[in-house]
GROMACS .gro file of C-alpha atoms in nm:
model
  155
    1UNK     CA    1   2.334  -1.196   4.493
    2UNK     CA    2   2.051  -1.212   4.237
    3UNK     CA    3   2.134  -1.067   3.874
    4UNK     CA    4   1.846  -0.948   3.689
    5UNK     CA    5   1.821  -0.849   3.355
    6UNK     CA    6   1.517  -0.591   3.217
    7UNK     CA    7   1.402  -0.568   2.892
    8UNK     CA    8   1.398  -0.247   2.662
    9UNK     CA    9   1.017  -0.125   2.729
   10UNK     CA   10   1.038  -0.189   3.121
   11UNK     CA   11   1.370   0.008   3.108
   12UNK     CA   12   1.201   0.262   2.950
   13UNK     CA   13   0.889   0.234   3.118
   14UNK     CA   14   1.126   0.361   3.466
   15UNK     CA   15   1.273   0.654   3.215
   16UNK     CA   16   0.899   0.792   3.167
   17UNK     CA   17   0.976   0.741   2.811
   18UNK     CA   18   0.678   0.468   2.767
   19UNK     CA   19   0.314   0.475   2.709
   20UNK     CA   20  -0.027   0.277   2.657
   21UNK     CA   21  -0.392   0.303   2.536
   22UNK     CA   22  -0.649   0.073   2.429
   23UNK     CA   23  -0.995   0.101   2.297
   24UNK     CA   24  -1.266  -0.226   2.313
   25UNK     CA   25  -1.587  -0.314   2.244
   26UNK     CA   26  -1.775  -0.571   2.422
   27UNK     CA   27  -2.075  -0.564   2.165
   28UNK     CA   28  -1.929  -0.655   1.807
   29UNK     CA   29  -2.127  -0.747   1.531
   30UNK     CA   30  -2.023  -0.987   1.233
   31UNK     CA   31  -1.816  -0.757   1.032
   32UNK     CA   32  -1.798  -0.470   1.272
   33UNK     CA   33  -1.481  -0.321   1.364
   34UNK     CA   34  -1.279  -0.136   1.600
   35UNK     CA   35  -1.052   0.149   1.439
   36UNK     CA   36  -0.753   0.329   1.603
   37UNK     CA   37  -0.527   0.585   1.431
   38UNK     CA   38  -0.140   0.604   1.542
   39UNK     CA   39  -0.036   0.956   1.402
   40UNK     CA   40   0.318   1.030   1.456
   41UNK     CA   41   0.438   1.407   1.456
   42UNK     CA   42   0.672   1.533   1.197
   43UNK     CA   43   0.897   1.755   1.489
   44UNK     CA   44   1.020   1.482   1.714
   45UNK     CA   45   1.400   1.378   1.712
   46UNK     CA   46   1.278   1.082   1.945
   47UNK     CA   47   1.256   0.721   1.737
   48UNK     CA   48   0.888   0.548   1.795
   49UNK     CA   49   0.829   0.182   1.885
   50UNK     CA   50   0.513   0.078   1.883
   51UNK     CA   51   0.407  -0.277   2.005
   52UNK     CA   52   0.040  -0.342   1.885
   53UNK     CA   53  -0.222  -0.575   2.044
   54UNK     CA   54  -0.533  -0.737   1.953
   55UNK     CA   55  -0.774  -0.956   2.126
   56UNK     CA   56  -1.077  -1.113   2.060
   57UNK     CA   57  -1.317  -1.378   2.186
   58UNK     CA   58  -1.397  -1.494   1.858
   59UNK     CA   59  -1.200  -1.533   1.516
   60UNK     CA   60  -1.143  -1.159   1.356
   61UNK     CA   61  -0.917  -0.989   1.136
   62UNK     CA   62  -0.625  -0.721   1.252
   63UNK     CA   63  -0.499  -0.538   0.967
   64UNK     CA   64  -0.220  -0.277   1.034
   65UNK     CA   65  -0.183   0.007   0.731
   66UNK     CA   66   0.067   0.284   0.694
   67UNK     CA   67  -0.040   0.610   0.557
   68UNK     CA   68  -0.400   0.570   0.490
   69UNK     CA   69  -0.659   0.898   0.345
   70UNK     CA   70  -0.788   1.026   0.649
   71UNK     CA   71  -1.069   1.227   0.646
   72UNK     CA   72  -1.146   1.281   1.020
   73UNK     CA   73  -0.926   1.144   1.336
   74UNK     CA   74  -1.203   1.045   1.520
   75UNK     CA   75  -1.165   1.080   1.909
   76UNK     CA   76  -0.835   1.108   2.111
   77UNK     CA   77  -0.759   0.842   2.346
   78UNK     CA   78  -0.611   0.919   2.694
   79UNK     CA   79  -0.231   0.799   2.698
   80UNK     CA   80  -0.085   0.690   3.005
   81UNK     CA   81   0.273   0.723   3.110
   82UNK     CA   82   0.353   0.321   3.236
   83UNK     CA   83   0.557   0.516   3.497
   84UNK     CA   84   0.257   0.616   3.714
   85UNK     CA   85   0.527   0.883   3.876
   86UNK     CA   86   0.658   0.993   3.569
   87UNK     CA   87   0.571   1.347   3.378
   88UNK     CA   88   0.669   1.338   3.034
   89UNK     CA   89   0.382   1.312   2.801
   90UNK     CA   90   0.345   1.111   2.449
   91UNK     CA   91   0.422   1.317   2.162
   92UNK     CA   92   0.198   1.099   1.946
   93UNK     CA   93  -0.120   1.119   1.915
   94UNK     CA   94  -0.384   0.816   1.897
   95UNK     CA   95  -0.802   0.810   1.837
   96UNK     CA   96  -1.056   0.545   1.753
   97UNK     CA   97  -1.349   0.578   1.577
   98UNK     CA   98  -1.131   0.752   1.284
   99UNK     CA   99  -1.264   0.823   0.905
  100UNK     CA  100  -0.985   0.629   0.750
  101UNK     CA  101  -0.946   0.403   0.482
  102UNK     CA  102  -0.682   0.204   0.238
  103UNK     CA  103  -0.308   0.267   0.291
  104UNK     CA  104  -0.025   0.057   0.256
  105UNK     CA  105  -0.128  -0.295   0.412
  106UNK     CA  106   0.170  -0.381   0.642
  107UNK     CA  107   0.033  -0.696   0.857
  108UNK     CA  108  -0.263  -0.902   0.832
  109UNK     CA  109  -0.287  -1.085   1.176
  110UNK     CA  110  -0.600  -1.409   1.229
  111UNK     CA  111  -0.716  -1.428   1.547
  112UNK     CA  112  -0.879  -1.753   1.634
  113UNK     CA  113  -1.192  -1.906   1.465
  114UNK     CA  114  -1.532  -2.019   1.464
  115UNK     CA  115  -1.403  -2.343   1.732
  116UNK     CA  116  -1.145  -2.097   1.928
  117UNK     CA  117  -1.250  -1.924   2.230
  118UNK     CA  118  -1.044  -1.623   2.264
  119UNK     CA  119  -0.706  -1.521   2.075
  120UNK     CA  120  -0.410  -1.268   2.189
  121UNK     CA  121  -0.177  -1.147   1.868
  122UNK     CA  122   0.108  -0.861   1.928
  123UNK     CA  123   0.323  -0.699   1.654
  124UNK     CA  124   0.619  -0.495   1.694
  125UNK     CA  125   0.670  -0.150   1.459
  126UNK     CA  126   0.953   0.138   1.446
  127UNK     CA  127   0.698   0.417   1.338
  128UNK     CA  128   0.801   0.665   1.085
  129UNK     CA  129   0.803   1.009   1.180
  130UNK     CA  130   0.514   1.266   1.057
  131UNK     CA  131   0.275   0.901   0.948
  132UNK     CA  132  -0.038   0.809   0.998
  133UNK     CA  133  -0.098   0.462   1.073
  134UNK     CA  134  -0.465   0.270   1.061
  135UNK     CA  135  -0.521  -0.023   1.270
  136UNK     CA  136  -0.819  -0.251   1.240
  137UNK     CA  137  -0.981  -0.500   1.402
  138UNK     CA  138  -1.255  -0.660   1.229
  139UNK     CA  139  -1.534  -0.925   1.401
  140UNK     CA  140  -1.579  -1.236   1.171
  141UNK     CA  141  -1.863  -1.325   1.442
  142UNK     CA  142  -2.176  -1.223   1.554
  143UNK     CA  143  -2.197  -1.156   1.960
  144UNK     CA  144  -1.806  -1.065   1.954
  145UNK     CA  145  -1.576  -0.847   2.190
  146UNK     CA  146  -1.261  -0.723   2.089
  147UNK     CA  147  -1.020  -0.454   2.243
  148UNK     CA  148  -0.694  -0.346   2.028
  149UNK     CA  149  -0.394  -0.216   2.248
  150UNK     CA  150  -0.114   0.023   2.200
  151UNK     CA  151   0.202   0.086   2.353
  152UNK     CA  152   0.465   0.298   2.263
  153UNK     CA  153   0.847   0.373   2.348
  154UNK     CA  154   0.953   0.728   2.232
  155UNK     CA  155   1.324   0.730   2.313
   0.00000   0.00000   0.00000
C-alpha cells in the first residue's frame, strides 16, 4: 500500500473551498504594467490565503501593496472554483485594469533581467478581512509579456 500525503490548497481544492484567476499581457511596453486588485469583504468568517504569481519573459518589477486609494476597481475577473465539480463561489472579489495607487508596500519581487529569458516568482499572504490589496507588475523591457496569477483558499 501506497501512503500519500496532500498539501493544504489541493485538500482544499477537493472541499470547493479554492480558487484562481489570472490576467496577462502579451504586448508590454518598457514601463507598462499589469494591475490586479484583491478586495476582501468585510462579512466573511472564512480566513483568506492568497498565493500570488508573476511571470515574465523579461526582467520586471512585482510590487504587492495593502490598502491602497482606489478610485475605480477596474474590471472583474472570472474566478474559477479548482474543483471543476464544485459549487461554492469566491467571496472575494478581484479586477485588473484598477485606478489604484500607493498603499502600504508589502513585497517587492525582481523577476529576471536584461540576460534572463523568462522568470516565475510566487508569494504566499493571509489576507485581512474588508482590504484592498494592489498588485503590480511592471515591464522593465520593451517587447515584454507578463501574466500575474491569483489563487485563493477561503476556509
Amino acid at each position: 500500500m501506497k501512503l500519500e500525503f496532500m498539501g493544504y490548497h489541493q485538500a482544499k481544492a477537493h472541499d470547493s473551498d479554492a480558487y484562481f484567476c489570472n490576467r496577462e499581457d502579451l504586448s508590454l511596453s518598457n514601463t507598462q504594467t499589469i494591475k490586479v486588485l484583491v478586495k476582501t469583504p468585510s462579512t466573511t468568517g472564512r480566513k483568506i490565503l492568497a498565493l500570488i504569481r508573476a511571470q515574465a519573459l523579461l526582467g520586471s518589477t512585482l510590487h504587492i501593496y495593502e490598502a491602497p486609494t482606489v478610485t475605480d476597481d477596474g474590471t472583474e475577473l472570472i474566478i474559477y472554483n479548482k474543483n471543476r465539480g464544485g459549487n461554492k463561489t469566491a467571496v472575494t472579489k478581484i479586477y485588473h485594469t484598477p485606478t489604484a495607487t500607493g498603499g502600504t508596500l508589502l513585497k517587492t519581487l525582481l523577476l529576471g533581467d536584461n540576460n534572463v529569458i523568462g522568470d516565475d516568482k510566487m508569494d504566499e499572504l493571509l489576507l485581512a478581512k474588508n482590504t484592498d490589496y494592489l498588485i503590480v507588475l511592471t515591464s522593465n523591457n520593451a517587447a515584454n509579456k507578463g501574466m500575474v496569477e491569483v489563487d485563493l483558499v477561503e476556509a
